[in-house]
Short mmCIF file of C-alpha atoms and ligand atoms in Angstrom, two decimals:
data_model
loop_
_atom_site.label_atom_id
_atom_site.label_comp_id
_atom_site.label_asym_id
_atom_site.label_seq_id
_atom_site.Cartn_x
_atom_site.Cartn_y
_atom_site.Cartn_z
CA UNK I 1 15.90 46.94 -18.64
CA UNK I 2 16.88 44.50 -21.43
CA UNK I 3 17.91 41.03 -21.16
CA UNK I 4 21.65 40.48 -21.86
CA UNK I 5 21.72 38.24 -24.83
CA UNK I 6 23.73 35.34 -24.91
CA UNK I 7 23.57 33.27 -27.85
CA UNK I 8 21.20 33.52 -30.95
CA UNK I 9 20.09 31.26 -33.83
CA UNK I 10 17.32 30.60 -35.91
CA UNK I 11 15.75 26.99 -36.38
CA UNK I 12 14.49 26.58 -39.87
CA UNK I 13 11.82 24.37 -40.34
CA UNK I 14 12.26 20.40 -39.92
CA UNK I 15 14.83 21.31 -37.32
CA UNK I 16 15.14 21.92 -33.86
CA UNK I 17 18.00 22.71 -31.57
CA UNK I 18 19.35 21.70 -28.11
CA UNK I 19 20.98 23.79 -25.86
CA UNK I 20 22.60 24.27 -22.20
CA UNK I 21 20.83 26.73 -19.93
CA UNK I 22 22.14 27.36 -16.97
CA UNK I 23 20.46 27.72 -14.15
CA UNK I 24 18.71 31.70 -14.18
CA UNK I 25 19.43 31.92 -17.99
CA UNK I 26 16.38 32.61 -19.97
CA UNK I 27 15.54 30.75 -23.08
CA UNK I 28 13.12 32.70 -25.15
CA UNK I 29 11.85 31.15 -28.57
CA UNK I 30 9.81 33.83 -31.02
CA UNK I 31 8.08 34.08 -33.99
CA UNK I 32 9.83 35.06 -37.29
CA UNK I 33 7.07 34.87 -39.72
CA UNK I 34 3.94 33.51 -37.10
CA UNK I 35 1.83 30.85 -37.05
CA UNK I 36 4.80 28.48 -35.80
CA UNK I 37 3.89 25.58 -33.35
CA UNK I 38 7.40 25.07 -31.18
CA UNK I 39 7.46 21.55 -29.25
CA UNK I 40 9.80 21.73 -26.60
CA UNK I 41 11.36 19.29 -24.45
CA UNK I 42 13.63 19.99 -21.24
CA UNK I 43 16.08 17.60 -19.02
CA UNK I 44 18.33 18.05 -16.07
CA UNK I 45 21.74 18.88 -17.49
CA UNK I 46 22.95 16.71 -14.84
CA UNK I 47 21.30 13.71 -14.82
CA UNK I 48 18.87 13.46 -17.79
CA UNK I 49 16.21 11.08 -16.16
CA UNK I 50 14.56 13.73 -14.78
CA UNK I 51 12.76 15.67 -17.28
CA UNK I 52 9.72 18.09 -17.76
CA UNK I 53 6.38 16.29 -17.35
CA UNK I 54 3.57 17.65 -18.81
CA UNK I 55 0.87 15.86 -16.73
CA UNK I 56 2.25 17.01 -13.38
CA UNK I 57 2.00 20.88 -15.23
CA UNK I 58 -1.22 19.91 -16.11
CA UNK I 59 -2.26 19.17 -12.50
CA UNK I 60 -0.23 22.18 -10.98
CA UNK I 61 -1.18 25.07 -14.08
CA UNK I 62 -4.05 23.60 -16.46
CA UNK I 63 -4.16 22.39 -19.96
CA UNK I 64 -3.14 26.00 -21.36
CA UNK I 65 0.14 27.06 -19.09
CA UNK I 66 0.97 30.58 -19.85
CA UNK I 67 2.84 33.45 -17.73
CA UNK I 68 3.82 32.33 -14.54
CA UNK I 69 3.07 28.31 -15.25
CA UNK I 70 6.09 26.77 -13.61
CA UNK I 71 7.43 23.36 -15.55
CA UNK I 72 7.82 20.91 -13.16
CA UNK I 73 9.79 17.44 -13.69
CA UNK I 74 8.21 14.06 -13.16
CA UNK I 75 7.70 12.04 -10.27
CA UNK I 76 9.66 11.47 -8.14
CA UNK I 77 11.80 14.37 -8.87
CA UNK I 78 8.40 16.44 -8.99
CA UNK I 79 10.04 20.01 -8.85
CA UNK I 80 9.78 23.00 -10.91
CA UNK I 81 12.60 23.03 -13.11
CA UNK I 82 11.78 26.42 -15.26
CA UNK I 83 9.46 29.10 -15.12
CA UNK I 84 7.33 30.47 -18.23
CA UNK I 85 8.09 33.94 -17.17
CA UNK I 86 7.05 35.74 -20.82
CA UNK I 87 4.28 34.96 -22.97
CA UNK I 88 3.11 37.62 -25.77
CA UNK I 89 0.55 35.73 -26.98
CA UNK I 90 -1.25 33.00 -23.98
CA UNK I 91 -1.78 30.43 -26.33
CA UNK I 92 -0.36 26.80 -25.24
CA UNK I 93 -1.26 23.40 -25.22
CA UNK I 94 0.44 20.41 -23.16
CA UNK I 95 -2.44 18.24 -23.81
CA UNK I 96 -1.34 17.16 -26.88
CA UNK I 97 1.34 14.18 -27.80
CA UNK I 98 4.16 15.66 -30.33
CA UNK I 99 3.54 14.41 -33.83
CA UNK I 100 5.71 11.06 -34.99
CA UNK I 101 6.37 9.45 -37.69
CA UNK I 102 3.99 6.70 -37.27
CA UNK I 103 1.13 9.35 -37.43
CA UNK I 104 1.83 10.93 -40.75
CA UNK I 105 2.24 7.47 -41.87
CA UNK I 106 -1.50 6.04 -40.52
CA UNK I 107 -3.30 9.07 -40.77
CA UNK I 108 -1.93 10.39 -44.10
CA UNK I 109 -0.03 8.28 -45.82
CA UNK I 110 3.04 9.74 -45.76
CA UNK I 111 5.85 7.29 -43.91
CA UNK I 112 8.18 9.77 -44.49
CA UNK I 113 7.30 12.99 -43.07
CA UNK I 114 9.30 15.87 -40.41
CA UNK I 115 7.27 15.52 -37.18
CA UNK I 116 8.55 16.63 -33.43
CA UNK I 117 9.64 13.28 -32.63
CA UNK I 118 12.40 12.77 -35.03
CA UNK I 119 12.86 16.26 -35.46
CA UNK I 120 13.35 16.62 -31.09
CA UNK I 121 15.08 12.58 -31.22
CA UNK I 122 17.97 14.06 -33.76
CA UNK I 123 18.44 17.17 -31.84
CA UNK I 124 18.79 15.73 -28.43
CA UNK I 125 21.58 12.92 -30.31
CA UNK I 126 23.49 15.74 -30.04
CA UNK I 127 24.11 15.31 -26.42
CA UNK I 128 24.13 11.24 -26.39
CA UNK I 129 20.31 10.80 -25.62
CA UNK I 130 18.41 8.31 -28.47
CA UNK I 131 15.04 8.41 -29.44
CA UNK I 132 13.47 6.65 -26.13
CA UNK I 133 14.73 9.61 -24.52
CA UNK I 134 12.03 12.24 -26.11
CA UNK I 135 9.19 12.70 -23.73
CA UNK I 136 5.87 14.48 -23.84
CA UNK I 137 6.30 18.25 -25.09
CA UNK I 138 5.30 21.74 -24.25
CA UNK I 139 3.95 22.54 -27.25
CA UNK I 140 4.13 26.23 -27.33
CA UNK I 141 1.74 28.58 -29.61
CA UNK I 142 -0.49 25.43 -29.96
CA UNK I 143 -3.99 26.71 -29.55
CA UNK I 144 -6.50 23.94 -28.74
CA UNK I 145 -9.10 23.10 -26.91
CA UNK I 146 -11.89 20.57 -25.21
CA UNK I 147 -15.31 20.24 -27.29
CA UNK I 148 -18.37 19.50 -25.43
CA UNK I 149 -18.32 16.04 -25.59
CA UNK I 150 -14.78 16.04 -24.57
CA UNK I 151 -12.58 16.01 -27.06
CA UNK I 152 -9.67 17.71 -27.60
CA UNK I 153 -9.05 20.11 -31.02
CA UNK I 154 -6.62 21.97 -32.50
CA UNK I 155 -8.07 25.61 -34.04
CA UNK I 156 -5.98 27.96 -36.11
CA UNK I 157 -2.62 29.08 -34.68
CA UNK I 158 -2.52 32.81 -33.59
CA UNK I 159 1.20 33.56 -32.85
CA UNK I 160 1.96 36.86 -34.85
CA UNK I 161 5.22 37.63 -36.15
CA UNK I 162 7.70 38.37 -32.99
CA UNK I 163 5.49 36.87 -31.13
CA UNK I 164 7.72 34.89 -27.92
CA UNK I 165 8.01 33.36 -25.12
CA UNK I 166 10.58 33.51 -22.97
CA UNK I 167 11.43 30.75 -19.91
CA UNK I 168 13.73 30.92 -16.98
CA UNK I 169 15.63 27.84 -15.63
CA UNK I 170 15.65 26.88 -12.10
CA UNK I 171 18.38 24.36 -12.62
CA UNK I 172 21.07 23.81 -15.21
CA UNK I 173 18.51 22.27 -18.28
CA UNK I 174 19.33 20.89 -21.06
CA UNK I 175 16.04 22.69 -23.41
CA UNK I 176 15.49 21.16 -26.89
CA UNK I 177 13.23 23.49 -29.03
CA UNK I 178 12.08 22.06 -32.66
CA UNK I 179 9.74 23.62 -35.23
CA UNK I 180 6.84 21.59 -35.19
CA UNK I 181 7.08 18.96 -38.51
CA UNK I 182 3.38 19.64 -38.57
CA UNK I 183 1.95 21.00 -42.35
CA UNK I 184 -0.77 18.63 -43.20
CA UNK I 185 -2.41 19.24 -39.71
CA UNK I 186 -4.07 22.65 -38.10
CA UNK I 187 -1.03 23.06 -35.64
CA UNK I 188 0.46 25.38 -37.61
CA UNK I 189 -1.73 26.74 -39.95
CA UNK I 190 -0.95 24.29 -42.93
CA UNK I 191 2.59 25.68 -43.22
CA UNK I 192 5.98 25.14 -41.47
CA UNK I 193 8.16 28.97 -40.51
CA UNK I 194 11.40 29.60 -39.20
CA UNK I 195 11.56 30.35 -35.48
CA UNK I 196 14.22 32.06 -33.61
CA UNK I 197 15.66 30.56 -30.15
CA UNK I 198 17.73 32.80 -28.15
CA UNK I 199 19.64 32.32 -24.35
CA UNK I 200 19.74 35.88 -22.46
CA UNK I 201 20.84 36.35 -18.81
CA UNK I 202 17.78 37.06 -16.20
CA UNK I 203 17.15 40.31 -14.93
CA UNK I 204 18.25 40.73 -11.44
CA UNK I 205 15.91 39.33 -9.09
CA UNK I 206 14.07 37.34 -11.44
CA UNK I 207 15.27 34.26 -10.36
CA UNK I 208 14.80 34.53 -6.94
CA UNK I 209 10.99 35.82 -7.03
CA UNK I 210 10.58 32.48 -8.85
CA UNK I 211 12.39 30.58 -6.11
CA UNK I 212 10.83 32.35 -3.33
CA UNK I 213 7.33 31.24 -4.88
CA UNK I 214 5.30 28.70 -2.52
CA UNK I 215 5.44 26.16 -4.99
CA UNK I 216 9.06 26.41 -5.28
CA UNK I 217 9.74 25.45 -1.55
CA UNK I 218 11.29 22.20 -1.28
CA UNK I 219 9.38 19.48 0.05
CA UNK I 220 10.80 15.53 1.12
CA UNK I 221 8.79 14.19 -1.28
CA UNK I 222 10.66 15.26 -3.97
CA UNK I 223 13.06 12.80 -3.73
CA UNK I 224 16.32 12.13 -5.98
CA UNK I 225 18.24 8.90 -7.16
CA UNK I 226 20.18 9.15 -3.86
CA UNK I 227 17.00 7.60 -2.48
CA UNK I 228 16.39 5.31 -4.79
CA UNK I 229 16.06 1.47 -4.05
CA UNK I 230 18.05 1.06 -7.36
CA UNK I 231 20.44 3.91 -7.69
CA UNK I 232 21.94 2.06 -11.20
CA UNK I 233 20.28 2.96 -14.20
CA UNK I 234 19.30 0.13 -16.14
CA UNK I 235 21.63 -0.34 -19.16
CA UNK I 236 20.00 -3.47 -21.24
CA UNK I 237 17.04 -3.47 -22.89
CA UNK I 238 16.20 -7.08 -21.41
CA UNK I 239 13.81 -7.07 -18.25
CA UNK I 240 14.72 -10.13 -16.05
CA UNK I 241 12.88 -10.80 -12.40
CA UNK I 242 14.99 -10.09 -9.12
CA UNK I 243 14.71 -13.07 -6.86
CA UNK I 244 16.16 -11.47 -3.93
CA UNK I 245 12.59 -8.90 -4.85
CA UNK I 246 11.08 -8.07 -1.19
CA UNK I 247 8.13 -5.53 -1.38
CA UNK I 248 8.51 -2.54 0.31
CA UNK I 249 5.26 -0.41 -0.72
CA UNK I 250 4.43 2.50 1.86
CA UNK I 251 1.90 2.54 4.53
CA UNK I 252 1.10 -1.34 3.79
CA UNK I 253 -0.92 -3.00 4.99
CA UNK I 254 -4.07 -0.23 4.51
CA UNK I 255 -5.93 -1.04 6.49
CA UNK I 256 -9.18 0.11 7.21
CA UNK I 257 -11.21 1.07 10.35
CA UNK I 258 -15.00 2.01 11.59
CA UNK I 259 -15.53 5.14 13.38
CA UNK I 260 -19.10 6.37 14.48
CA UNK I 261 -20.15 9.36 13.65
CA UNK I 262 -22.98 10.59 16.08
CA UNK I 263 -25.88 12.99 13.88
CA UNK I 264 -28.71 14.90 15.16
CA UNK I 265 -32.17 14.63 13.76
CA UNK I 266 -31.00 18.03 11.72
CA UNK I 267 -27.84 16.46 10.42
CA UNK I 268 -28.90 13.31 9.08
CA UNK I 269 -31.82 15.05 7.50
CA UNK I 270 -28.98 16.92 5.75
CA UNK I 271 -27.06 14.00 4.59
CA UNK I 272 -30.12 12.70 3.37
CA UNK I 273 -30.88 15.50 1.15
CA UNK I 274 -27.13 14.86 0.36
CA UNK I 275 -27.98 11.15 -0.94
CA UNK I 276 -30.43 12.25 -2.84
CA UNK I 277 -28.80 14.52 -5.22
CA UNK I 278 -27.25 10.74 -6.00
CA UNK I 279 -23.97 12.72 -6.66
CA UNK I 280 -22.07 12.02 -3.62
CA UNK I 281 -22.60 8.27 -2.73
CA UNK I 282 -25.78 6.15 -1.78
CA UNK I 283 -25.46 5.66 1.68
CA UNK I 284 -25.30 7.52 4.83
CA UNK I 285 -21.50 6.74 5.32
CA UNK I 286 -20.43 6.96 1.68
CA UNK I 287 -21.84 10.59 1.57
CA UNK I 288 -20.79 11.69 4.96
CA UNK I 289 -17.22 10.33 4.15
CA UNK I 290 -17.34 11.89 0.57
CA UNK I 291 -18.36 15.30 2.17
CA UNK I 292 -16.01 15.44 4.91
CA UNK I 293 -12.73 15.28 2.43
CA UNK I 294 -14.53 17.58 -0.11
CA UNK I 295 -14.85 20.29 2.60
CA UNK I 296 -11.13 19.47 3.85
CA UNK I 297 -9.87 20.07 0.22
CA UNK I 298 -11.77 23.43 -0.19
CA UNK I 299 -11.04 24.55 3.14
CA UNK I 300 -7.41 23.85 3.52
CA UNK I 301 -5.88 21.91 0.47
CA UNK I 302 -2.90 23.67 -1.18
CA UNK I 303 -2.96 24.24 -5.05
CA UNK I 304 -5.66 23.26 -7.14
CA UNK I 305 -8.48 22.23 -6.06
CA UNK I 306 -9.97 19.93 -9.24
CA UNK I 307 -13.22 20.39 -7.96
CA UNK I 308 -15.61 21.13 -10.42
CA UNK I 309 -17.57 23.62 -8.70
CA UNK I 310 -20.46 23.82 -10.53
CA UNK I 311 -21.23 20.53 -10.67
CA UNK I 312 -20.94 20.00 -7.04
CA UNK I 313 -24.24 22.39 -6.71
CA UNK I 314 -27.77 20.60 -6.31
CA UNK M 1 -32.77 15.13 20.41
CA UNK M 2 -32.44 12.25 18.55
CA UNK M 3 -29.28 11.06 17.64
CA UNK M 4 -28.43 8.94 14.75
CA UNK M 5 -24.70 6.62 14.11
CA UNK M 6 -22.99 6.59 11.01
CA UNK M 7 -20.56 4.19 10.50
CA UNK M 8 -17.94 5.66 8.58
CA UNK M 9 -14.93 2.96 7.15
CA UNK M 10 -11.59 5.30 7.50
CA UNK M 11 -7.71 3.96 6.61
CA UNK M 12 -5.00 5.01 8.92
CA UNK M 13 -3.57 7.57 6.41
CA UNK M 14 -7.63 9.18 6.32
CA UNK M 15 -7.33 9.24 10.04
CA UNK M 16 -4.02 10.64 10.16
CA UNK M 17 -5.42 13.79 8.09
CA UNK M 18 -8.61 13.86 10.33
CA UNK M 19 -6.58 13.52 13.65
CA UNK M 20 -4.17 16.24 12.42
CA UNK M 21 -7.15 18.69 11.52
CA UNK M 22 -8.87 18.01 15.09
CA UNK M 23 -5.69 19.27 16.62
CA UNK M 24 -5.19 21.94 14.08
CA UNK M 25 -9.02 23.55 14.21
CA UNK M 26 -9.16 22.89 18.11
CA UNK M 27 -12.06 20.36 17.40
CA UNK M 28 -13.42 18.43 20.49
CA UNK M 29 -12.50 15.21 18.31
CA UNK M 30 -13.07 13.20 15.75
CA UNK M 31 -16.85 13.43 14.91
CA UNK M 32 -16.99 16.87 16.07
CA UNK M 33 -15.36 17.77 12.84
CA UNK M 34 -17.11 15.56 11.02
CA UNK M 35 -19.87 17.14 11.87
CA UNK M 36 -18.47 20.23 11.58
CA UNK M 37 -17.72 19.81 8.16
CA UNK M 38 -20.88 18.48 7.04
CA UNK M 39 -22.47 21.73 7.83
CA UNK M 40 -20.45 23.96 6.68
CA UNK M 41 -20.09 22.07 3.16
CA UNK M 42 -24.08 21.81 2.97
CA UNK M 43 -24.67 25.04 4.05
CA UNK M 44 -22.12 26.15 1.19
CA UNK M 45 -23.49 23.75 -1.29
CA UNK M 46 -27.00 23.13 -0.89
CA UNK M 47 -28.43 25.75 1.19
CA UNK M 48 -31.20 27.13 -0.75
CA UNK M 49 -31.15 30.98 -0.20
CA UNK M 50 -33.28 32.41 3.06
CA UNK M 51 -36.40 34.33 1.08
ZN1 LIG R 1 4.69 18.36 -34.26
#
């Protein structure tokens, strides 16, 4: 069954285009030639400070989201606001900053240069947002990586021609798509391409197996400006004290409290082999308390773990 | 059987995940699961393989 399409156009290189998705519309963006690094940045259509996050994606899906990576705003919003339902080729990157100005400038001499932040800043102006708006992109058909020593890299692009990947709103979006302004870096293979955005209508049933998804269940946490402190957005640029200020931090004061733990002759011969792997803690209560929530977390946290397995072994 | 003390420094919020897991698993209380837990994460982790 084919998507019904909605609205079609083709951004050429140095641009990038904004556009209203509502909520279960799909916006796919594909390869015309290949090779095409799109950055991508996506708001609430209804109240722009919440926005796609790429660290909380990073957390919930990894440093390569592909197929079935939800994009989830920032805290405290914190909720999946799309879904990366298609993805022909796998090959993603939200680790990466978009390119600026400033960087073609330092690392290349070249003050004026198209790079995703003035390309995504002049799109966006279309709906009344300025250049403080842009925030870290999805940076789709970006292939990098982590070397050893734990740096990141960017390696050839692979995206063939047609190419695509298509993602579903879960609210009404704003999504701002821009060819990347990258050609004297590896992003897109030395050379900037057309790529094609298009809106189609889900498939019937889409959007609820996204919403029915465990991650998608609503939680209190997520919290909106209704529970805010200060519901106003701040409209200077000045930042003055509040006098009337009265902290209000939760769960304060911590405070902290000594519980005995008793071991057998078996157990604390245990926890001693523990200590001496020196990976857990150097004493008897440091290890016993870093075990206990490291066994909690495996045994009944939900969603990633961030345990590095391997490392945990002897 | 000897029987050794550790002295383990826990904030209200730790407790209030410990306490909740006590109820949850049925545990007889608070070091039980402690306990509990050590075991089973050694025995996952560091148990060198019965030859
Ligand atoms: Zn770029």
């Amino acid at each position: 069954m084919e998507r019904e399409l909605v609205f079609e156009t083709v951004m050429e290189p140095g641009t990038g285009k904004g556009v209203e998705l509502r909520r279960g519309q799909v916006l796919r963006i594909e390869q015309v030639e290949g090779g095409q690094c799109a950055d991508f940045n996506l708001f609430n259509l209804h109240d722009y400070k919440e926005h796609f996050h790429t660290a909380r994606t990073r957390h919930m899906h990894g440093l390569m989201p592909s197929t079935g990576a939800l994009l989830w705003s920032a805290p405290p919003r914190d909720r999946p606001i799309a879904a990366l339902v298609t993805d022909t080729l796998g090959s993603n990157d939200i680790l990466y900053g978009r390119c600026s100005a400033f960087l073609y400038d330092y690392q290349y001499g070249l003050p004026v240069h198209t790079n995703c932040h003035d390309i995504q800043a002049e799109a966006q102006r279309e709906f009344g947002l300025t250049p403080d708006d842009v925030h870290d992109s999805f940076n789709f058909f970006m292939n990098t990586g982590i070397d050893p020593s734990g740096n990141p890299f960017i390696a050839p692009n692979l995206a063939r021609r047609g190419d695509y990947v298509e993602i579903l709103a879960l609210i009404d979006v704003l999504a701002v798509a821009n060819v990347c302004g990258a050609d004297v870096m590896a992003t897109s293979n030395f050379e900037l391409k057309p790529l094609r955005i298009a809106i189609y209508e889900s498939l019937p049933g889409e959007l609820e197996s996204q919403e029915s998804r465990p991650e998608a269940a609503a939680h209190v946490t997520q919290r909106d400006p209704s529970t805010f402190r200060v519901k106003q957005i701040k409209a200077d640029r000045e930042l003055t004290r509040d006098k009337s200020y009265v902290p209000a931090f939760t769960n304060v004061p911590i405070q902290r409290q000594e519980l005995d733990v008793q071991l057998s002759d078996a157990e604390i011969a245990r926890l001693d082999h523990l200590i001496e792997t020196g990976q857990l803690g150097s004493t008897r209560a440091e290890v016993l308390r870093y075990v206990f929530f490291s066994w909690w977390i495996e045994k009944f946290m939900q969603g990633p773990k961030h345990f590095d397995r391997e490392a945990a072994k002897a | 059987m000897n029987t050794h003390d550790v002295n383990l420094r826990l904030n209200q919020q730790q407790l209030e995940l410990l306490d909740r897991t006590v109820e949850e698993q049925g545990s007889s209380g608070r070091g039980d699961l402690i306990v509990r837990a050590l075991n089973e994460y050694y025995e996952e982790h560091f148990q060198t393989p019965a030859t």
